[in-house]
PDB file of C-alpha atoms in Angstrom:
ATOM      1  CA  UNK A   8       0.000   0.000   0.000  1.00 41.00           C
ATOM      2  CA  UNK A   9       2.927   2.382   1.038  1.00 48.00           C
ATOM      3  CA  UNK A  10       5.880   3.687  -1.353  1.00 51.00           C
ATOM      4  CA  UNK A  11       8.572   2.376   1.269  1.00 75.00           C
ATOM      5  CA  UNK A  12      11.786   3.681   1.436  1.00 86.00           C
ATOM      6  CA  UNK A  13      14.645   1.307   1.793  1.00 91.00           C
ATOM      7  CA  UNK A  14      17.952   1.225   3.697  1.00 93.00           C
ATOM      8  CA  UNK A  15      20.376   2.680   1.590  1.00 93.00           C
ATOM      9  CA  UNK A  16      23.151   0.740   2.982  1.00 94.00           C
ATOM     10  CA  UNK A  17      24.037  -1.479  -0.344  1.00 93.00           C
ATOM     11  CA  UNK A  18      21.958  -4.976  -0.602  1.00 93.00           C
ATOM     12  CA  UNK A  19      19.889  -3.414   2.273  1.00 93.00           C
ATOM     13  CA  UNK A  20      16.146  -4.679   1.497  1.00 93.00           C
ATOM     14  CA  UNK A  21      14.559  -3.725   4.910  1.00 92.00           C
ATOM     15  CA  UNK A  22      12.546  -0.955   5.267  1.00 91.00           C
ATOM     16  CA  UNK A  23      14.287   2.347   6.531  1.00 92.00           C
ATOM     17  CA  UNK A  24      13.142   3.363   9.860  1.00 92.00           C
ATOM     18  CA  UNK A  25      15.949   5.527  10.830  1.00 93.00           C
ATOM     19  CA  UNK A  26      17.537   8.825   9.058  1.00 94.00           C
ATOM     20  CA  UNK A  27      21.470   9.466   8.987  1.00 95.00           C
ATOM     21  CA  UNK A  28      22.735  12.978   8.680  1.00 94.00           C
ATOM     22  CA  UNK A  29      26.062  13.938   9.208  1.00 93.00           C
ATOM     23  CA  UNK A  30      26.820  17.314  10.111  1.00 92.00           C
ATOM     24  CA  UNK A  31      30.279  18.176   9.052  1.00 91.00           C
ATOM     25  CA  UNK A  32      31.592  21.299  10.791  1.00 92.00           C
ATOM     26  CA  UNK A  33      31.024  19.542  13.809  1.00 92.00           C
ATOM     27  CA  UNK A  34      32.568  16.576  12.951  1.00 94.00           C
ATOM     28  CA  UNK A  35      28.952  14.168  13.975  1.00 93.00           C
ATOM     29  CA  UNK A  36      27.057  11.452  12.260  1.00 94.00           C
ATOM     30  CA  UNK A  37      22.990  12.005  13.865  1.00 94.00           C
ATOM     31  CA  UNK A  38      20.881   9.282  13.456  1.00 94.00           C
ATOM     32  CA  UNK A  39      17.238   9.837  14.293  1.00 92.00           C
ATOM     33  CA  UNK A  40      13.768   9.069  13.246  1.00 90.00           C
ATOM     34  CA  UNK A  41      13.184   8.436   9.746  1.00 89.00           C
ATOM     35  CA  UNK A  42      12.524  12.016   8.516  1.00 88.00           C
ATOM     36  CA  UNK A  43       9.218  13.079   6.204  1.00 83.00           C
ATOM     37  CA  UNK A  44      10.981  13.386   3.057  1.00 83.00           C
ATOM     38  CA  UNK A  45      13.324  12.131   1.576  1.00 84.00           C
ATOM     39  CA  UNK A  46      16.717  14.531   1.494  1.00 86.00           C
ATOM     40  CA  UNK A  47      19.837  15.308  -0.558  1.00 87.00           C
ATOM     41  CA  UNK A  48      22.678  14.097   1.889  1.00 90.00           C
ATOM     42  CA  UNK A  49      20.646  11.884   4.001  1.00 93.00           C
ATOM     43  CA  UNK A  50      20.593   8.132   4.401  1.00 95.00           C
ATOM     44  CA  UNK A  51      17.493   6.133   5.043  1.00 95.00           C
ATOM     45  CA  UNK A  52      18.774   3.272   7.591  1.00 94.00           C
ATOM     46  CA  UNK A  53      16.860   0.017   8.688  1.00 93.00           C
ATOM     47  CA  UNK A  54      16.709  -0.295  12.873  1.00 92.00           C
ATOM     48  CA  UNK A  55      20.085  -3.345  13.052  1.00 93.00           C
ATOM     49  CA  UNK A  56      22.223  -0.749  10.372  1.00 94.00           C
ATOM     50  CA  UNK A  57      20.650   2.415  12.124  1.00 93.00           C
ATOM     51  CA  UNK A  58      21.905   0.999  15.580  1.00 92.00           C
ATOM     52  CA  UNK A  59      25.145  -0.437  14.632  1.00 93.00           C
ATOM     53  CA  UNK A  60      26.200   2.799  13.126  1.00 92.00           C
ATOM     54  CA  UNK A  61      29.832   3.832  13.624  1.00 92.00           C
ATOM     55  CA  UNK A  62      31.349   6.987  12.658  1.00 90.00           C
ATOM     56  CA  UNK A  63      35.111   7.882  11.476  1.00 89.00           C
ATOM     57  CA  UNK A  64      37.471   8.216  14.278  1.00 93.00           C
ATOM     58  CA  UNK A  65      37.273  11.392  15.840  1.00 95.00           C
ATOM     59  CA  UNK A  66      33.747  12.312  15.093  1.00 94.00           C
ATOM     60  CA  UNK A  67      30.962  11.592  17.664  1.00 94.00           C
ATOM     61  CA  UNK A  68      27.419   9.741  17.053  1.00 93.00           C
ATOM     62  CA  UNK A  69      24.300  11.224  18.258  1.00 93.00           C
ATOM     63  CA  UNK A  70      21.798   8.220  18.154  1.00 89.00           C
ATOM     64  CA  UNK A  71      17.879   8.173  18.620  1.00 82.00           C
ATOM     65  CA  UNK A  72      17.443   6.593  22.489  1.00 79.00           C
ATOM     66  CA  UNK A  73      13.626   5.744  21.411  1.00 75.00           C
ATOM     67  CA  UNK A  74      12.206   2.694  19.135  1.00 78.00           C
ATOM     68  CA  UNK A  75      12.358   2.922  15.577  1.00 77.00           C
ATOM     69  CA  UNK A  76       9.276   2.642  13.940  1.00 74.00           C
ATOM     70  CA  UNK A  77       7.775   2.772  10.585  1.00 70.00           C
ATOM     71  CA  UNK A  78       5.994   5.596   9.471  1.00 65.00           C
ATOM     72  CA  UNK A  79       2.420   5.141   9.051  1.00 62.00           C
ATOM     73  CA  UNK A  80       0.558   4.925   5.627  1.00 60.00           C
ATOM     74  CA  UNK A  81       0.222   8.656   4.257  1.00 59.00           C
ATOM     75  CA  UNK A  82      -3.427  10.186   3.376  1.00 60.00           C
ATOM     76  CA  UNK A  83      -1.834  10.554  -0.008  1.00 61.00           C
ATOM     77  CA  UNK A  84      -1.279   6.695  -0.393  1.00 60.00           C
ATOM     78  CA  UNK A  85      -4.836   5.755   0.606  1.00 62.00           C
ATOM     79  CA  UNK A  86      -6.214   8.227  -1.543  1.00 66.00           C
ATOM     80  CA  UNK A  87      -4.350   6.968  -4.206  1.00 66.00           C
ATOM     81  CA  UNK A  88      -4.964   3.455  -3.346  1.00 69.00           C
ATOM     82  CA  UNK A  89      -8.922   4.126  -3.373  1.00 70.00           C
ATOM     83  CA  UNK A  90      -8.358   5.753  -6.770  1.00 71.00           C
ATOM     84  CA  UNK A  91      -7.015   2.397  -8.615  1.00 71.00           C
ATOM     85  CA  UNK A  92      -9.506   0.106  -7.181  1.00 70.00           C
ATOM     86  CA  UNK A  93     -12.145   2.600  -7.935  1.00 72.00           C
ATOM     87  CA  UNK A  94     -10.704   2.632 -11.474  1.00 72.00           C
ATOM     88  CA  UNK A  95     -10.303  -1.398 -12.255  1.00 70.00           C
ATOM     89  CA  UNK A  96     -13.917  -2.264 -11.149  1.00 70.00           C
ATOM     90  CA  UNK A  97     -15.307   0.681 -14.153  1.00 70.00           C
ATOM     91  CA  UNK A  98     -17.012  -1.547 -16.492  1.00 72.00           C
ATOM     92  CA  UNK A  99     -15.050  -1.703 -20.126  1.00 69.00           C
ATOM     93  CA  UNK A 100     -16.294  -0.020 -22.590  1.00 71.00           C
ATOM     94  CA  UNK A 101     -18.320  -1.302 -24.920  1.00 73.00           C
ATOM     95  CA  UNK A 102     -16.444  -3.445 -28.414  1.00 73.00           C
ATOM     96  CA  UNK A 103     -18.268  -2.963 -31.727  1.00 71.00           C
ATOM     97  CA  UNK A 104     -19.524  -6.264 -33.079  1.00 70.00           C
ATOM     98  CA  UNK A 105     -16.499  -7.291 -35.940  1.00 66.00           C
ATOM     99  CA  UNK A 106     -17.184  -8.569 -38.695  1.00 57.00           C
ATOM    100  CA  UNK A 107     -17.361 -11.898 -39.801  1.00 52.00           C
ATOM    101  CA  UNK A 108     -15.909 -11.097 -43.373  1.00 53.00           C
ATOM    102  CA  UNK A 109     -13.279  -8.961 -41.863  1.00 51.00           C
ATOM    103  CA  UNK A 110      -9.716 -10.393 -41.035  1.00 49.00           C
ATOM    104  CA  UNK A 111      -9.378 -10.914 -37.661  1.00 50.00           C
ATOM    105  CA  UNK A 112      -7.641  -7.808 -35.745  1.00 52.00           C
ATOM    106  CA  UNK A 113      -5.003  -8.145 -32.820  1.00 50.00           C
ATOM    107  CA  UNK A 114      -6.275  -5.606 -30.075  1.00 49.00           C
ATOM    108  CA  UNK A 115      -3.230  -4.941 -27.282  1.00 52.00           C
ATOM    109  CA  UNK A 116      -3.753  -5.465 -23.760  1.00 52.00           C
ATOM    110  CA  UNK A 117      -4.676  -1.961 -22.406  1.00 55.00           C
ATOM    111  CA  UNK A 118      -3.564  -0.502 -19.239  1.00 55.00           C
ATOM    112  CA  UNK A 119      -4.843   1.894 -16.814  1.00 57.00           C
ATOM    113  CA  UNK A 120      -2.562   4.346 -14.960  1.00 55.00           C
ATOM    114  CA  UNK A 121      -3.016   6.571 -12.001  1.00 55.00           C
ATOM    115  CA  UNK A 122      -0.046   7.964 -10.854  1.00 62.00           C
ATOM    116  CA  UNK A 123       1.976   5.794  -9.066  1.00 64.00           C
ATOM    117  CA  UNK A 124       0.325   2.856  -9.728  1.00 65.00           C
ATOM    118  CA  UNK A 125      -1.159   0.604 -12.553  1.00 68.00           C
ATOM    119  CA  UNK A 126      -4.360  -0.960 -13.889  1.00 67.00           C
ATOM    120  CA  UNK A 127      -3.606  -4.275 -15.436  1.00 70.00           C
ATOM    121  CA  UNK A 128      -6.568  -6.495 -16.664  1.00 72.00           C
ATOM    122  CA  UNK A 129      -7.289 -10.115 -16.564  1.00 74.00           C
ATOM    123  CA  UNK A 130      -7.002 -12.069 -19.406  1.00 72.00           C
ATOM    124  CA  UNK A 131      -9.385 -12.960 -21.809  1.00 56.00           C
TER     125      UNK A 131
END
């Protein structure tokens, strides 16, 4: 239902609960709740790689005492959600009747799209 975002450690396929900033002129990695948004020069971490953290030597850690959690499912996601089922159960559109004379025509599988996401029908 959600758009996760991932850890971006490499190979990572966990959900990111945690985000990483560092802040340079003070020489400290911060690793807190998984922010909003998504930012330039920001990791998403999962909880194990958002607690195991370690920084260069010389620069401090500021870690997140609380749990981790995910963020909940967004108004926009739901609403978006609602959309595509609302969409798939439309009844098709009417075919005209082909003729029997005519050669036979290929028709493509059509797809819906609404935003994000993707109307595929059954087959026929």
């Amino acid at each position: 239902m959600r758009s996760t975002r991932r850890c971006s450690r490499n190979g990572c396929p966990r959900q990111a609960v945690a985000t990483l900033t560092y802040v340079y002129n003070e020489s400290t990695a911060v690793v807190g709740p998984l922010a909003a948004f998504a930012e330039p020069h920001t990791y998403d971490l999962c909880e194990p790689h958002a607690r195991s953290l370690t920084a260069p030597r010389g620069w401090d850690v500021v870690r997140h005492e609380g749990e981790f959690e995910p963020p909940p499912p967004s108004t926009d996601d739901l609403v978006a959600l609602a959309e595509a089922v609302r969409e798939a159960a439309r009844p098709a559109p009417p075919r005209p009747p082909e003729d029997d004379q005519a050669s036979p025509q290929h028709h493509p599988q059509q797809t819906g799209r609404r935003g994000h996401l993707r109307v595929i029908p059954p087959n026929h």
